PDB file of N, CA, C and O in Angstrom:
ATOM      1  N   MET H  22      53.923  24.153  -8.466  1.00 50.00           N
ATOM      2  CA  MET H  22      55.298  23.843  -8.984  1.00 50.00           C
ATOM      3  C   MET H  22      56.086  22.942  -9.580  1.00 50.00           C
ATOM      4  O   MET H  22      55.462  21.725  -9.029  1.00 50.00           O
ATOM      5  N   ASN H  23      56.736  22.834 -10.732  1.00 62.00           N
ATOM      6  CA  ASN H  23      56.714  22.103 -11.153  1.00 62.00           C
ATOM      7  C   ASN H  23      58.188  21.817 -10.728  1.00 62.00           C
ATOM      8  O   ASN H  23      59.138  22.922 -10.448  1.00 62.00           O
ATOM      9  N   GLU H  24      58.916  20.498 -10.643  1.00 71.00           N
ATOM     10  CA  GLU H  24      60.254  19.983  -9.954  1.00 71.00           C
ATOM     11  C   GLU H  24      61.090  19.435 -11.798  1.00 71.00           C
ATOM     12  O   GLU H  24      60.653  18.486 -12.025  1.00 71.00           O
ATOM     13  N   VAL H  25      62.046  20.178 -11.492  1.00 70.00           N
ATOM     14  CA  VAL H  25      63.380  19.491 -12.420  1.00 70.00           C
ATOM     15  C   VAL H  25      64.186  18.785 -11.947  1.00 70.00           C
ATOM     16  O   VAL H  25      64.872  18.849 -11.976  1.00 70.00           O
ATOM     17  N   VAL H  26      64.729  17.549 -12.537  1.00 76.00           N
ATOM     18  CA  VAL H  26      65.641  17.026 -11.982  1.00 76.00           C
ATOM     19  C   VAL H  26      66.107  16.702 -12.892  1.00 76.00           C
ATOM     20  O   VAL H  26      66.122  16.011 -14.582  1.00 76.00           O
ATOM     21  N   ARG H  27      67.893  17.055 -12.988  1.00 80.00           N
ATOM     22  CA  ARG H  27      69.129  16.525 -14.468  1.00 80.00           C
ATOM     23  C   ARG H  27      69.993  15.687 -13.675  1.00 80.00           C
ATOM     24  O   ARG H  27      70.276  15.765 -12.590  1.00 80.00           O
ATOM     25  N   LYS H  28      70.434  14.752 -14.426  1.00 87.00           N
ATOM     26  CA  LYS H  28      71.230  14.356 -14.138  1.00 87.00           C
ATOM     27  C   LYS H  28      71.691  13.637 -15.403  1.00 87.00           C
ATOM     28  O   LYS H  28      71.543  13.571 -16.322  1.00 87.00           O
ATOM     29  N   ILE H  29      73.446  13.835 -14.981  1.00 89.00           N
ATOM     30  CA  ILE H  29      74.205  13.280 -16.209  1.00 89.00           C
ATOM     31  C   ILE H  29      75.121  11.987 -16.152  1.00 89.00           C
ATOM     32  O   ILE H  29      75.198  11.604 -14.777  1.00 89.00           O
ATOM     33  N   VAL H  30      74.016  10.463 -17.373  1.00 89.00           N
ATOM     34  CA  VAL H  30      74.637   9.600 -16.917  1.00 89.00           C
ATOM     35  C   VAL H  30      75.489   9.359 -18.250  1.00 89.00           C
ATOM     36  O   VAL H  30      75.520   9.644 -19.312  1.00 89.00           O
ATOM     37  N   SER H  31      75.849   7.837 -17.626  1.00 89.00           N
ATOM     38  CA  SER H  31      76.743   6.995 -19.087  1.00 89.00           C
ATOM     39  C   SER H  31      75.653   6.521 -20.058  1.00 89.00           C
ATOM     40  O   SER H  31      74.348   6.059 -19.379  1.00 89.00           O
ATOM     41  N   VAL H  32      76.477   6.616 -21.553  1.00 89.00           N
ATOM     42  CA  VAL H  32      74.838   6.095 -22.483  1.00 89.00           C
ATOM     43  C   VAL H  32      74.706   4.815 -22.009  1.00 89.00           C
ATOM     44  O   VAL H  32      73.718   4.323 -22.030  1.00 89.00           O
ATOM     45  N   ALA H  33      75.926   3.799 -21.442  1.00 88.00           N
ATOM     46  CA  ALA H  33      75.362   2.014 -21.208  1.00 88.00           C
ATOM     47  C   ALA H  33      74.529   1.932 -20.100  1.00 88.00           C
ATOM     48  O   ALA H  33      74.291   1.335 -19.599  1.00 88.00           O
ATOM     49  N   ASP H  34      74.303   2.852 -19.138  1.00 87.00           N
ATOM     50  CA  ASP H  34      73.505   3.114 -17.755  1.00 87.00           C
ATOM     51  C   ASP H  34      72.153   2.940 -18.410  1.00 87.00           C
ATOM     52  O   ASP H  34      71.699   2.625 -17.661  1.00 87.00           O
ATOM     53  N   LEU H  35      72.270   3.722 -19.333  1.00 88.00           N
ATOM     54  CA  LEU H  35      70.114   3.350 -19.869  1.00 88.00           C
ATOM     55  C   LEU H  35      70.279   2.110 -20.517  1.00 88.00           C
ATOM     56  O   LEU H  35      70.437   1.358 -20.793  1.00 88.00           O
ATOM     57  N   PRO H  36      68.351   2.228 -20.354  1.00 89.00           N
ATOM     58  CA  PRO H  36      68.110   1.132 -20.976  1.00 89.00           C
ATOM     59  C   PRO H  36      68.239   0.796 -22.686  1.00 89.00           C
ATOM     60  O   PRO H  36      68.258   1.933 -22.990  1.00 89.00           O
ATOM     61  N   GLU H  37      68.305  -0.360 -23.016  1.00 89.00           N
ATOM     62  CA  GLU H  37      68.346  -0.648 -24.442  1.00 89.00           C
ATOM     63  C   GLU H  37      67.637   0.543 -25.304  1.00 89.00           C
ATOM     64  O   GLU H  37      68.631   0.646 -26.213  1.00 89.00           O
ATOM     65  N   HIS H  38      66.405   0.434 -25.007  1.00 90.00           N
ATOM     66  CA  HIS H  38      65.690   0.952 -26.276  1.00 90.00           C
ATOM     67  C   HIS H  38      66.029   2.466 -26.213  1.00 90.00           C
ATOM     68  O   HIS H  38      65.747   3.228 -27.055  1.00 90.00           O
ATOM     69  N   LEU H  39      66.447   3.028 -24.978  1.00 88.00           N
ATOM     70  CA  LEU H  39      66.835   4.683 -24.958  1.00 88.00           C
ATOM     71  C   LEU H  39      68.935   4.575 -25.993  1.00 88.00           C
ATOM     72  O   LEU H  39      68.719   5.693 -26.061  1.00 88.00           O
ATOM     73  N   ARG H  40      69.139   3.156 -25.808  1.00 88.00           N
ATOM     74  CA  ARG H  40      70.700   3.935 -26.003  1.00 88.00           C
ATOM     75  C   ARG H  40      70.964   3.800 -28.043  1.00 88.00           C
ATOM     76  O   ARG H  40      71.459   4.443 -28.282  1.00 88.00           O
ATOM     77  N   ALA H  41      69.827   3.867 -28.459  1.00 88.00           N
ATOM     78  CA  ALA H  41      69.668   3.610 -29.873  1.00 88.00           C
ATOM     79  C   ALA H  41      69.880   4.681 -30.678  1.00 88.00           C
ATOM     80  O   ALA H  41      69.266   5.907 -30.155  1.00 88.00           O
ATOM     81  N   GLY H  42      71.094   4.866 -31.350  1.00 89.00           N
ATOM     82  CA  GLY H  42      71.802   6.036 -32.257  1.00 89.00           C
ATOM     83  C   GLY H  42      72.305   7.169 -31.144  1.00 89.00           C
ATOM     84  O   GLY H  42      72.854   8.018 -31.903  1.00 89.00           O
ATOM     85  N   LEU H  43      73.005   6.382 -30.314  1.00 90.00           N
ATOM     86  CA  LEU H  43      73.547   7.141 -29.471  1.00 90.00           C
ATOM     87  C   LEU H  43      74.775   6.769 -28.871  1.00 90.00           C
ATOM     88  O   LEU H  43      75.211   5.354 -29.187  1.00 90.00           O
ATOM     89  N   ASP H  44      76.127   7.734 -28.978  1.00 89.00           N
ATOM     90  CA  ASP H  44      77.386   6.935 -28.497  1.00 89.00           C
ATOM     91  C   ASP H  44      77.846   6.676 -27.340  1.00 89.00           C
ATOM     92  O   ASP H  44      77.576   7.228 -26.636  1.00 89.00           O
ATOM     93  N   PRO H  45      78.058   5.518 -27.564  1.00 86.00           N
ATOM     94  CA  PRO H  45      78.172   5.048 -26.011  1.00 86.00           C
ATOM     95  C   PRO H  45      79.293   5.608 -25.253  1.00 86.00           C
ATOM     96  O   PRO H  45      79.486   5.370 -23.953  1.00 86.00           O
ATOM     97  N   ALA H  46      80.509   5.894 -25.956  1.00 87.00           N
ATOM     98  CA  ALA H  46      81.311   6.404 -24.854  1.00 87.00           C
ATOM     99  C   ALA H  46      81.195   7.977 -24.569  1.00 87.00           C
ATOM    100  O   ALA H  46      82.195   8.882 -24.116  1.00 87.00           O
ATOM    101  N   ARG H  47      79.854   8.479 -24.719  1.00 88.00           N
ATOM    102  CA  ARG H  47      79.306  10.078 -24.796  1.00 88.00           C
ATOM    103  C   ARG H  47      78.465   9.955 -23.544  1.00 88.00           C
ATOM    104  O   ARG H  47      78.252   9.260 -23.549  1.00 88.00           O
ATOM    105  N   PRO H  48      79.307  10.771 -22.440  1.00 91.00           N
ATOM    106  CA  PRO H  48      78.177  10.592 -21.265  1.00 91.00           C
ATOM    107  C   PRO H  48      76.453  11.535 -21.977  1.00 91.00           C
ATOM    108  O   PRO H  48      76.122  12.423 -22.723  1.00 91.00           O
ATOM    109  N   VAL H  49      75.127  11.409 -20.937  1.00 91.00           N
ATOM    110  CA  VAL H  49      74.051  11.960 -22.112  1.00 91.00           C
ATOM    111  C   VAL H  49      73.288  12.794 -20.527  1.00 91.00           C
ATOM    112  O   VAL H  49      73.965  12.609 -19.353  1.00 91.00           O
ATOM    113  N   GLU H  50      72.588  13.645 -20.655  1.00 90.00           N
ATOM    114  CA  GLU H  50      71.701  14.494 -19.654  1.00 90.00           C
ATOM    115  C   GLU H  50      70.262  14.227 -19.456  1.00 90.00           C
ATOM    116  O   GLU H  50      70.045  13.710 -20.444  1.00 90.00           O
ATOM    117  N   ILE H  51      69.796  13.173 -18.493  1.00 86.00           N
ATOM    118  CA  ILE H  51      68.776  13.022 -18.409  1.00 86.00           C
ATOM    119  C   ILE H  51      67.968  14.087 -17.809  1.00 86.00           C
ATOM    120  O   ILE H  51      68.194  14.576 -16.672  1.00 86.00           O
ATOM    121  N   VAL H  52      66.522  14.574 -18.226  1.00 86.00           N
ATOM    122  CA  VAL H  52      65.818  15.909 -17.986  1.00 86.00           C
ATOM    123  C   VAL H  52      64.122  14.872 -17.040  1.00 86.00           C
ATOM    124  O   VAL H  52      63.432  14.648 -18.078  1.00 86.00           O
ATOM    125  N   GLN H  53      64.113  15.430 -16.114  1.00 83.00           N
ATOM    126  CA  GLN H  53      63.016  14.967 -15.438  1.00 83.00           C
ATOM    127  C   GLN H  53      61.916  15.744 -15.214  1.00 83.00           C
ATOM    128  O   GLN H  53      62.378  16.294 -13.683  1.00 83.00           O
ATOM    129  N   GLU H  54      61.167  15.804 -15.990  1.00 81.00           N
ATOM    130  CA  GLU H  54      60.283  17.295 -15.311  1.00 81.00           C
ATOM    131  C   GLU H  54      59.213  16.216 -14.279  1.00 81.00           C
ATOM    132  O   GLU H  54      57.997  15.792 -15.182  1.00 81.00           O
ATOM    133  N   VAL H  55      58.698  16.900 -13.402  1.00 76.00           N
ATOM    134  CA  VAL H  55      57.281  16.343 -12.602  1.00 76.00           C
ATOM    135  C   VAL H  55      56.894  17.516 -12.467  1.00 76.00           C
ATOM    136  O   VAL H  55      56.432  18.799 -12.021  1.00 76.00           O
ATOM    137  N   ALA H  56      55.648  17.295 -13.233  1.00 72.00           N
ATOM    138  CA  ALA H  56      54.438  18.370 -13.000  1.00 72.00           C
ATOM    139  C   ALA H  56      53.384  18.518 -11.536  1.00 72.00           C
ATOM    140  O   ALA H  56      53.489  17.046 -11.069  1.00 72.00           O
ATOM    141  N   ALA H  57      53.269  19.516 -10.717  1.00 70.00           N
ATOM    142  CA  ALA H  57      52.446  19.959 -10.065  1.00 70.00           C
ATOM    143  C   ALA H  57      50.926  18.950 -10.603  1.00 70.00           C
ATOM    144  O   ALA H  57      50.602  19.050 -10.938  1.00 70.00           O
ATOM    145  N   ALA H  58      51.168  18.475  -8.801  1.00 68.00           N
ATOM    146  CA  ALA H  58      49.496  17.868  -8.883  1.00 68.00           C
ATOM    147  C   ALA H  58      48.088  19.064  -8.962  1.00 68.00           C
ATOM    148  O   ALA H  58      48.823  20.061  -8.468  1.00 68.00           O
ATOM    149  N   THR H  59      47.350  18.902  -9.474  1.00 73.00           N
ATOM    150  CA  THR H  59      46.095  19.331  -9.437  1.00 73.00           C
ATOM    151  C   THR H  59      45.100  18.975  -8.906  1.00 73.00           C
ATOM    152  O   THR H  59      45.116  17.900  -8.281  1.00 73.00           O
ATOM    153  N   THR H  60      44.547  19.961  -7.727  1.00 81.00           N
ATOM    154  CA  THR H  60      43.698  19.956  -6.537  1.00 81.00           C
ATOM    155  C   THR H  60      42.100  19.886  -7.203  1.00 81.00           C
ATOM    156  O   THR H  60      42.018  19.658  -8.243  1.00 81.00           O
ATOM    157  N   ALA H  61      41.590  18.915  -6.445  1.00 81.00           N
ATOM    158  CA  ALA H  61      40.326  18.377  -6.727  1.00 81.00           C
ATOM    159  C   ALA H  61      39.452  19.720  -7.613  1.00 81.00           C
ATOM    160  O   ALA H  61      38.920  19.503  -8.531  1.00 81.00           O
ATOM    161  N   SER H  62      39.509  20.974  -6.405  1.00 81.00           N
ATOM    162  CA  SER H  62      39.068  21.853  -7.466  1.00 81.00           C
ATOM    163  C   SER H  62      39.143  22.222  -8.977  1.00 81.00           C
ATOM    164  O   SER H  62      38.409  22.373  -9.603  1.00 81.00           O
ATOM    165  N   GLN H  63      40.465  22.265  -8.937  1.00 83.00           N
ATOM    166  CA  GLN H  63      40.823  22.428 -10.426  1.00 83.00           C
ATOM    167  C   GLN H  63      40.344  21.206 -11.450  1.00 83.00           C
ATOM    168  O   GLN H  63      40.000  21.807 -12.465  1.00 83.00           O
ATOM    169  N   ARG H  64      40.830  20.271 -10.849  1.00 82.00           N
ATOM    170  CA  ARG H  64      40.231  18.849 -12.171  1.00 82.00           C
ATOM    171  C   ARG H  64      38.498  19.346 -12.267  1.00 82.00           C
ATOM    172  O   ARG H  64      38.445  19.075 -13.277  1.00 82.00           O
ATOM    173  N   LEU H  65      37.445  19.714 -11.237  1.00 83.00           N
ATOM    174  CA  LEU H  65      36.899  19.887 -11.375  1.00 83.00           C
ATOM    175  C   LEU H  65      36.063  21.245 -12.012  1.00 83.00           C
ATOM    176  O   LEU H  65      35.264  21.039 -12.891  1.00 83.00           O
ATOM    177  N   ARG H  66      36.869  21.994 -11.965  1.00 82.00           N
ATOM    178  CA  ARG H  66      37.191  23.170 -12.625  1.00 82.00           C
ATOM    179  C   ARG H  66      37.211  23.124 -14.462  1.00 82.00           C
ATOM    180  O   ARG H  66      36.574  23.518 -15.180  1.00 82.00           O
ATOM    181  N   GLU H  67      38.362  22.347 -14.638  1.00 83.00           N
ATOM    182  CA  GLU H  67      38.323  21.987 -15.934  1.00 83.00           C
ATOM    183  C   GLU H  67      37.221  20.758 -16.863  1.00 83.00           C
ATOM    184  O   GLU H  67      36.957  21.270 -18.041  1.00 83.00           O
ATOM    185  N   ARG H  68      36.879  20.202 -15.846  1.00 83.00           N
ATOM    186  CA  ARG H  68      35.326  19.094 -16.345  1.00 83.00           C
ATOM    187  C   ARG H  68      34.321  20.149 -16.476  1.00 83.00           C
ATOM    188  O   ARG H  68      33.984  19.992 -18.093  1.00 83.00           O
ATOM    189  N   VAL H  69      34.185  20.404 -16.084  1.00 80.00           N
ATOM    190  CA  VAL H  69      32.879  21.760 -16.296  1.00 80.00           C
ATOM    191  C   VAL H  69      33.157  22.360 -17.281  1.00 80.00           C
ATOM    192  O   VAL H  69      32.253  22.754 -18.072  1.00 80.00           O
ATOM    193  N   ASP H  70      34.423  23.082 -17.280  1.00 80.00           N
ATOM    194  CA  ASP H  70      34.999  23.906 -18.534  1.00 80.00           C
ATOM    195  C   ASP H  70      35.047  22.629 -19.873  1.00 80.00           C
ATOM    196  O   ASP H  70      34.021  23.821 -21.072  1.00 80.00           O
ATOM    197  N   LYS H  71      35.117  21.413 -19.886  1.00 79.00           N
ATOM    198  CA  LYS H  71      35.121  20.692 -21.128  1.00 79.00           C
ATOM    199  C   LYS H  71      33.351  20.789 -21.380  1.00 79.00           C
ATOM    200  O   LYS H  71      33.277  20.553 -22.595  1.00 79.00           O
ATOM    201  N   LEU H  72      32.870  20.413 -20.178  1.00 76.00           N
ATOM    202  CA  LEU H  72      31.482  19.937 -20.877  1.00 76.00           C
ATOM    203  C   LEU H  72      30.682  21.437 -21.692  1.00 76.00           C
ATOM    204  O   LEU H  72      29.525  21.101 -21.678  1.00 76.00           O
ATOM    205  N   GLY H  73      31.211  22.590 -20.923  1.00 69.00           N
ATOM    206  CA  GLY H  73      30.288  23.673 -21.285  1.00 69.00           C
ATOM    207  C   GLY H  73      29.602  24.313 -21.115  1.00 69.00           C
ATOM    208  O   GLY H  73      28.726  25.295 -21.469  1.00 69.00           O
ATOM    209  N   PHE H  74      29.750  24.141 -19.674  1.00 70.00           N
ATOM    210  CA  PHE H  74      28.642  24.426 -18.679  1.00 70.00           C
ATOM    211  C   PHE H  74      29.015  25.976 -18.322  1.00 70.00           C
ATOM    212  O   PHE H  74      30.006  26.240 -18.609  1.00 70.00           O
ATOM    213  N   LYS H  75      27.872  26.195 -18.409  1.00 71.00           N
ATOM    214  CA  LYS H  75      27.756  27.756 -18.018  1.00 71.00           C
ATOM    215  C   LYS H  75      27.721  28.711 -16.889  1.00 71.00           C
ATOM    216  O   LYS H  75      26.731  28.426 -16.330  1.00 71.00           O
ATOM    217  N   ARG H  76      28.174  29.906 -16.161  1.00 75.00           N
ATOM    218  CA  ARG H  76      27.971  30.183 -14.643  1.00 75.00           C
ATOM    219  C   ARG H  76      26.601  30.795 -14.766  1.00 75.00           C
ATOM    220  O   ARG H  76      26.349  31.621 -16.129  1.00 75.00           O
ATOM    221  N   VAL H  77      26.078  30.909 -13.710  1.00 75.00           N
ATOM    222  CA  VAL H  77      24.428  31.859 -13.598  1.00 75.00           C
ATOM    223  C   VAL H  77      24.892  32.786 -12.632  1.00 75.00           C
ATOM    224  O   VAL H  77      25.645  32.750 -11.605  1.00 75.00           O
ATOM    225  N   ARG H  78      24.821  33.866 -13.143  1.00 80.00           N
ATOM    226  CA  ARG H  78      25.180  35.095 -11.971  1.00 80.00           C
ATOM    227  C   ARG H  78      24.245  35.629 -11.665  1.00 80.00           C
ATOM    228  O   ARG H  78      24.269  36.204 -10.383  1.00 80.00           O
ATOM    229  N   SER H  79      22.879  35.565 -11.448  1.00 86.00           N
ATOM    230  CA  SER H  79      21.648  35.838 -10.713  1.00 86.00           C
ATOM    231  C   SER H  79      20.890  34.762 -11.050  1.00 86.00           C
ATOM    232  O   SER H  79      20.326  33.946 -11.716  1.00 86.00           O
ATOM    233  N   THR H  80      19.689  34.599  -9.926  1.00 88.00           N
ATOM    234  CA  THR H  80      18.712  33.821  -9.866  1.00 88.00           C
ATOM    235  C   THR H  80      17.698  34.020 -10.890  1.00 88.00           C
ATOM    236  O   THR H  80      17.246  33.147 -11.482  1.00 88.00           O
ATOM    237  N   GLU H  81      17.244  35.513 -11.145  1.00 90.00           N
ATOM    238  CA  GLU H  81      16.869  35.358 -12.736  1.00 90.00           C
ATOM    239  C   GLU H  81      17.020  34.459 -14.031  1.00 90.00           C
ATOM    240  O   GLU H  81      16.444  34.401 -14.788  1.00 90.00           O
ATOM    241  N   GLU H  82      18.192  35.269 -13.863  1.00 87.00           N
ATOM    242  CA  GLU H  82      19.262  34.408 -15.286  1.00 87.00           C
ATOM    243  C   GLU H  82      18.796  32.640 -15.150  1.00 87.00           C
ATOM    244  O   GLU H  82      18.688  31.940 -16.242  1.00 87.00           O
ATOM    245  N   ALA H  83      19.188  32.247 -14.023  1.00 86.00           N
ATOM    246  CA  ALA H  83      19.003  30.525 -13.681  1.00 86.00           C
ATOM    247  C   ALA H  83      17.230  30.229 -14.041  1.00 86.00           C
ATOM    248  O   ALA H  83      17.130  29.342 -14.592  1.00 86.00           O
ATOM    249  N   VAL H  84      16.158  30.814 -13.571  1.00 90.00           N
ATOM    250  CA  VAL H  84      14.859  30.699 -14.079  1.00 90.00           C
ATOM    251  C   VAL H  84      15.127  31.067 -15.529  1.00 90.00           C
ATOM    252  O   VAL H  84      14.433  29.611 -15.995  1.00 90.00           O
ATOM    253  N   GLU H  85      15.541  31.794 -15.887  1.00 90.00           N
ATOM    254  CA  GLU H  85      15.856  32.023 -17.669  1.00 90.00           C
ATOM    255  C   GLU H  85      15.943  30.597 -17.783  1.00 90.00           C
ATOM    256  O   GLU H  85      15.363  30.230 -19.158  1.00 90.00           O
ATOM    257  N   ARG H  86      17.124  30.349 -17.754  1.00 86.00           N
ATOM    258  CA  ARG H  86      17.470  29.131 -18.677  1.00 86.00           C
ATOM    259  C   ARG H  86      16.952  27.929 -18.280  1.00 86.00           C
ATOM    260  O   ARG H  86      16.891  26.654 -19.118  1.00 86.00           O
ATOM    261  N   VAL H  87      16.800  27.552 -16.793  1.00 89.00           N
ATOM    262  CA  VAL H  87      15.825  26.554 -16.538  1.00 89.00           C
ATOM    263  C   VAL H  87      14.322  26.433 -17.320  1.00 89.00           C
ATOM    264  O   VAL H  87      14.158  25.406 -18.134  1.00 89.00           O
ATOM    265  N   ARG H  88      13.493  27.639 -17.761  1.00 93.00           N
ATOM    266  CA  ARG H  88      12.519  27.414 -18.723  1.00 93.00           C
ATOM    267  C   ARG H  88      12.709  27.217 -19.824  1.00 93.00           C
ATOM    268  O   ARG H  88      12.031  26.657 -20.799  1.00 93.00           O
ATOM    269  N   ARG H  89      13.893  27.642 -20.291  1.00 90.00           N
ATOM    270  CA  ARG H  89      14.019  27.797 -21.718  1.00 90.00           C
ATOM    271  C   ARG H  89      14.597  26.068 -22.102  1.00 90.00           C
ATOM    272  O   ARG H  89      14.235  25.725 -23.154  1.00 90.00           O
ATOM    273  N   ILE H  90      15.063  25.877 -20.953  1.00 89.00           N
ATOM    274  CA  ILE H  90      15.666  23.651 -21.307  1.00 89.00           C
ATOM    275  C   ILE H  90      14.681  23.642 -20.766  1.00 89.00           C
ATOM    276  O   ILE H  90      14.165  22.552 -22.049  1.00 89.00           O
ATOM    277  N   ARG H  91      13.508  23.494 -20.235  1.00 93.00           N
ATOM    278  CA  ARG H  91      11.957  22.296 -19.980  1.00 93.00           C
ATOM    279  C   ARG H  91      11.340  23.008 -21.215  1.00 93.00           C
ATOM    280  O   ARG H  91      10.560  22.016 -21.521  1.00 93.00           O
ATOM    281  N   ASP H  92      11.582  24.027 -21.639  1.00 93.00           N
ATOM    282  CA  ASP H  92      10.413  24.179 -23.421  1.00 93.00           C
ATOM    283  C   ASP H  92      11.249  23.891 -24.083  1.00 93.00           C
ATOM    284  O   ASP H  92      10.983  23.979 -25.587  1.00 93.00           O
ATOM    285  N   GLY H  93      12.161  22.881 -24.374  1.00 90.00           N
ATOM    286  CA  GLY H  93      13.399  22.573 -25.331  1.00 90.00           C
ATOM    287  C   GLY H  93      13.852  23.259 -25.772  1.00 90.00           C
ATOM    288  O   GLY H  93      14.583  22.663 -27.004  1.00 90.00           O
ATOM    289  N   GLY H  94      14.498  23.775 -25.243  1.00 84.00           N
ATOM    290  CA  GLY H  94      15.322  25.396 -25.901  1.00 84.00           C
ATOM    291  C   GLY H  94      17.077  24.212 -25.660  1.00 84.00           C
ATOM    292  O   GLY H  94      17.072  23.624 -25.211  1.00 84.00           O
ATOM    293  N   PRO H  95      18.132  25.172 -26.184  1.00 79.00           N
ATOM    294  CA  PRO H  95      19.566  24.448 -26.177  1.00 79.00           C
ATOM    295  C   PRO H  95      19.669  24.845 -24.379  1.00 79.00           C
ATOM    296  O   PRO H  95      19.519  25.954 -23.628  1.00 79.00           O
ATOM    297  N   ILE H  96      20.758  24.337 -24.061  1.00 71.00           N
ATOM    298  CA  ILE H  96      21.470  24.385 -23.008  1.00 71.00           C
ATOM    299  C   ILE H  96      22.323  24.865 -22.484  1.00 71.00           C
ATOM    300  O   ILE H  96      22.155  25.945 -22.361  1.00 71.00           O
TER     301      ILE H  96
END
């Protein structure tokens, strides 16, 4: 679940690099969004998907894949 924090502050309260181009006489709204932390299993699934590993649905499919790789075929 994402958490969103909104706060209205004076431009004068902002750090100098954020004040550039803003009218110091007006307030600004700061929105901070905190993304939900991913679990270890979600990170693992993302890495597996990124690497392109495919799930094996049966023992026969696994054996066929191992033989194909052993014989120099594509992973």
